[in-house]
Tab-separated table of C-alpha atoms in Angstrom:
chain	number	residue	atom	x	y	z
A	108	MET	CA	-9.795	-5.442	5.491
A	109	SER	CA	-8.817	-1.783	5.081
A	110	PRO	CA	-5.621	-0.937	3.168
A	111	GLU	CA	-4.000	0.339	6.391
A	112	GLN	CA	-4.893	-2.877	8.234
A	113	ALA	CA	-3.544	-4.965	5.346
A	114	ILE	CA	-0.272	-3.014	5.349
A	115	ALA	CA	0.023	-3.321	9.140
A	116	ASP	CA	-0.585	-7.089	8.946
A	117	VAL	CA	1.695	-7.813	5.993
A	118	PHE	CA	4.606	-5.663	7.103
A	119	GLY	CA	4.027	-6.805	10.693
A	120	LEU	CA	5.150	-10.280	9.608
A	121	TYR	CA	8.534	-8.812	8.661
A	122	GLU	CA	8.788	-6.904	11.919
A	123	GLN	CA	7.966	-10.100	13.826
A	124	HIS	CA	9.929	-12.702	11.822
A	125	GLY	CA	12.176	-10.777	9.404
A	126	THR	CA	15.373	-11.085	11.392
A	127	ALA	CA	15.135	-14.897	11.363
A	128	ASP	CA	17.701	-16.727	9.282
A	129	TYR	CA	16.795	-17.092	5.652
A	130	ILE	CA	16.759	-20.854	5.573
A	131	GLY	CA	20.241	-22.162	4.778
A	132	GLU	CA	21.507	-18.810	3.436
A	133	PRO	CA	23.925	-16.233	4.917
A	134	VAL	CA	21.255	-13.496	5.203
A	135	SER	CA	18.069	-12.911	7.202
A	136	GLN	CA	14.566	-13.096	5.710
A	137	ILE	CA	14.272	-9.289	5.647
A	138	GLU	CA	17.700	-8.885	3.994
A	139	HIS	CA	16.750	-11.403	1.302
A	140	MET	CA	13.375	-9.782	0.603
A	141	SER	CA	14.842	-6.278	0.611
A	142	GLN	CA	17.564	-7.230	-1.866
A	143	ALA	CA	15.055	-8.887	-4.220
A	144	ALA	CA	12.967	-5.685	-4.218
A	145	GLN	CA	16.098	-3.576	-4.791
A	146	TRP	CA	16.870	-5.609	-7.927
A	147	ALA	CA	13.322	-5.011	-9.219
A	148	ILE	CA	13.625	-1.256	-8.559
A	149	ALA	CA	17.082	-1.120	-10.194
A	150	GLU	CA	15.657	-2.739	-13.340
A	151	GLY	CA	12.783	-0.220	-13.473
A	152	PHE	CA	9.853	-2.543	-12.801
A	153	ASP	CA	6.428	-1.312	-11.674
A	154	ASP	CA	5.217	-1.263	-8.052
A	155	GLU	CA	3.390	-4.598	-8.320
A	156	VAL	CA	6.551	-6.366	-9.463
A	157	VAL	CA	8.695	-4.599	-6.832
A	158	LEU	CA	6.290	-5.665	-4.080
A	159	ALA	CA	6.019	-9.201	-5.498
A	160	ALA	CA	9.803	-9.411	-5.351
A	161	PHE	CA	9.727	-8.218	-1.745
A	162	PHE	CA	6.858	-10.542	-0.794
A	163	HIS	CA	7.969	-13.599	-2.799
A	164	ASP	CA	8.861	-15.614	0.321
A	165	ILE	CA	6.132	-14.253	2.622
A	166	GLY	CA	4.689	-17.778	2.767
A	167	HIS	CA	7.599	-18.747	5.018
A	168	LEU	CA	6.482	-16.015	7.441
A	169	CYS	CA	2.688	-16.381	7.301
A	170	GLY	CA	2.904	-20.181	7.164
A	171	HIS	CA	4.597	-20.698	10.538
A	172	GLY	CA	3.680	-24.123	11.866
A	173	GLU	CA	2.873	-25.538	8.412
A	174	GLU	CA	4.642	-28.609	6.981
A	175	ASN	CA	8.402	-28.073	6.709
A	176	MET	CA	10.800	-28.858	3.823
A	177	GLY	CA	13.357	-30.757	5.903
A	178	GLY	CA	14.459	-27.612	7.763
A	179	TYR	CA	14.406	-25.390	4.666
A	180	GLY	CA	11.169	-23.505	5.156
A	181	VAL	CA	7.483	-24.092	4.596
A	182	VAL	CA	6.131	-26.546	2.005
A	183	SER	CA	4.048	-24.723	-0.641
A	184	HIS	CA	5.224	-21.350	0.715
A	185	GLU	CA	4.646	-19.854	-2.731
A	186	ARG	CA	0.940	-20.803	-2.693
A	187	LEU	CA	0.458	-19.888	0.978
A	188	GLY	CA	2.055	-16.492	0.350
A	189	ALA	CA	0.021	-15.821	-2.801
A	190	ASP	CA	-3.232	-16.716	-1.021
A	191	TYR	CA	-2.280	-14.536	1.953
A	192	LEU	CA	-1.667	-11.546	-0.356
A	193	ARG	CA	-4.976	-12.118	-2.178
A	194	ARG	CA	-6.829	-12.095	1.154
A	195	ALA	CA	-5.017	-8.855	2.074
A	196	GLY	CA	-6.450	-7.242	-1.073
A	197	PHE	CA	-3.451	-7.289	-3.419
A	198	SER	CA	-3.866	-7.933	-7.142
A	199	GLU	CA	-4.029	-11.312	-8.819
A	200	ARG	CA	-0.964	-10.352	-10.884
A	201	MET	CA	1.099	-9.757	-7.739
A	202	ALA	CA	-0.156	-12.966	-6.109
A	203	LYS	CA	0.664	-14.995	-9.227
A	204	LEU	CA	4.175	-13.545	-9.388
A	205	VAL	CA	4.727	-14.661	-5.787
A	206	GLU	CA	3.313	-18.083	-6.633
A	207	TYR	CA	5.374	-18.401	-9.825
A	208	HIS	CA	8.824	-17.843	-8.309
A	209	VAL	CA	8.960	-21.564	-7.527
A	210	GLN	CA	7.584	-22.490	-10.970
A	211	ALA	CA	10.368	-20.358	-12.466
A	212	LYS	CA	12.989	-22.390	-10.575
A	213	ARG	CA	11.422	-25.634	-11.804
A	214	TYR	CA	11.311	-24.228	-15.350
A	215	LEU	CA	14.931	-23.060	-15.340
A	216	THR	CA	16.188	-26.437	-14.096
A	217	PHE	CA	14.387	-27.963	-17.110
A	218	SER	CA	15.369	-25.396	-19.759
A	219	GLN	CA	18.945	-24.600	-18.680
A	220	PRO	CA	20.941	-27.739	-17.862
A	221	ASP	CA	23.586	-25.744	-15.926
A	222	TYR	CA	21.022	-23.867	-13.787
A	223	TYR	CA	20.768	-26.593	-11.128
A	224	ALA	CA	24.531	-26.420	-10.511
A	225	ARG	CA	24.250	-22.653	-9.887
A	226	LEU	CA	21.529	-23.026	-7.232
A	227	SER	CA	22.423	-22.632	-3.587
A	228	GLU	CA	22.378	-25.790	-1.477
A	229	ALA	CA	19.086	-24.708	0.139
A	230	SER	CA	17.471	-24.109	-3.285
A	231	ARG	CA	18.608	-27.545	-4.485
A	232	ARG	CA	17.259	-29.246	-1.368
A	233	THR	CA	13.831	-27.595	-1.666
A	234	LEU	CA	13.409	-28.378	-5.390
A	235	GLY	CA	12.209	-31.917	-4.638
A	236	TYR	CA	9.536	-30.630	-2.256
A	237	GLN	CA	8.454	-28.158	-4.940
A	238	GLY	CA	7.719	-30.693	-7.676
A	239	GLY	CA	11.235	-31.142	-9.076
A	240	VAL	CA	12.346	-30.289	-12.587
A	241	MET	CA	9.426	-29.405	-14.883
A	242	SER	CA	8.338	-31.809	-17.577
A	243	ALA	CA	8.405	-30.632	-21.188
A	244	ALA	CA	4.600	-30.230	-21.100
A	245	GLU	CA	4.722	-28.160	-17.885
A	246	ALA	CA	7.514	-26.008	-19.337
A	247	TYR	CA	5.543	-25.398	-22.549
A	248	ALA	CA	2.477	-24.352	-20.535
A	249	PHE	CA	4.583	-22.038	-18.336
A	250	GLU	CA	6.117	-20.379	-21.423
A	251	GLN	CA	2.602	-19.492	-22.635
A	252	ASP	CA	1.788	-17.606	-19.418
A	253	PRO	CA	1.990	-13.795	-19.852
A	254	LEU	CA	3.855	-13.609	-16.503
A	255	CYS	CA	6.555	-16.101	-17.529
A	256	ALA	CA	9.237	-13.549	-18.479
A	257	VAL	CA	8.905	-11.405	-15.351
A	258	SER	CA	8.711	-14.570	-13.225
A	259	LEU	CA	12.088	-15.612	-14.629
A	260	ARG	CA	13.501	-12.165	-13.734
A	261	MET	CA	12.130	-12.590	-10.204
A	262	ARG	CA	13.860	-15.955	-9.946
A	263	TYR	CA	17.120	-14.306	-10.946
A	264	TRP	CA	16.633	-11.673	-8.227
A	265	ASP	CA	15.774	-14.418	-5.734
A	266	GLU	CA	19.115	-16.112	-6.472
A	267	GLN	CA	21.041	-12.804	-6.329
A	268	ALA	CA	19.409	-11.602	-3.088
A	269	LYS	CA	21.708	-13.496	-0.746
A	270	GLU	CA	24.558	-11.017	-0.293
A	271	MET	CA	25.761	-10.139	3.187
A	272	HIS	CA	26.019	-6.525	4.440
A	273	VAL	CA	23.676	-4.917	1.885
A	274	PRO	CA	21.764	-2.026	3.521
A	275	LEU	CA	18.026	-2.640	3.853
A	276	LEU	CA	15.545	-0.815	1.669
A	277	ASP	CA	13.469	1.709	3.613
A	278	LEU	CA	10.250	-0.178	4.356
A	279	GLU	CA	8.315	3.120	4.247
A	280	VAL	CA	9.048	3.228	0.496
A	281	LEU	CA	7.483	-0.222	0.100
A	282	LYS	CA	4.540	0.644	2.361
A	283	ALA	CA	3.833	3.710	0.178
A	284	LYS	CA	3.827	1.486	-2.937
A	285	ALA	CA	1.445	-0.931	-1.178
A	286	ARG	CA	-0.870	1.954	-0.178
A	287	ARG	CA	-1.060	3.141	-3.808
A	288	LEU	CA	-1.848	-0.339	-5.095
A	289	LEU	CA	-4.458	-1.125	-2.431
A	290	ALA	CA	-6.155	2.242	-2.985
A	291	ALA	CA	-6.412	1.713	-6.754
């Protein structure tokens, strides 16, 4: 797949499904993704991390018709999204960051006893479908991963990216970042 075709396909999902409700939250899919990417940009992260933040829930869009989490989106959306991005030609690092945003939630519910109480209702409901709270062994293994720290930042952005009336990021800015990464 050419970089231009990949960009057309990936961003086409947002054009087609982005205005849909973000499952159980007061914002649309595109508003949620845009805000997550804005947090990554504001904190000075590289293009791969910015795009991973934007694409973190793409599995809900590319996985239409897959098994549902009781009305709260697609089961294994993190894996479906990561695999979709790999097939489109994006890096393994970016795909893993997309995949790890759910692992980060599971980790934080294990390592920070008050984290669960801070989750939105939708995030609490989906936790069971996503493997629940990590075990001590799973948490130890996750801590050893070089992407653990940035995955935890992404989880923070995911939780913050649910504000109403935040202007959308210009998608052309994100498409330009994607072009640079796919051309590399």
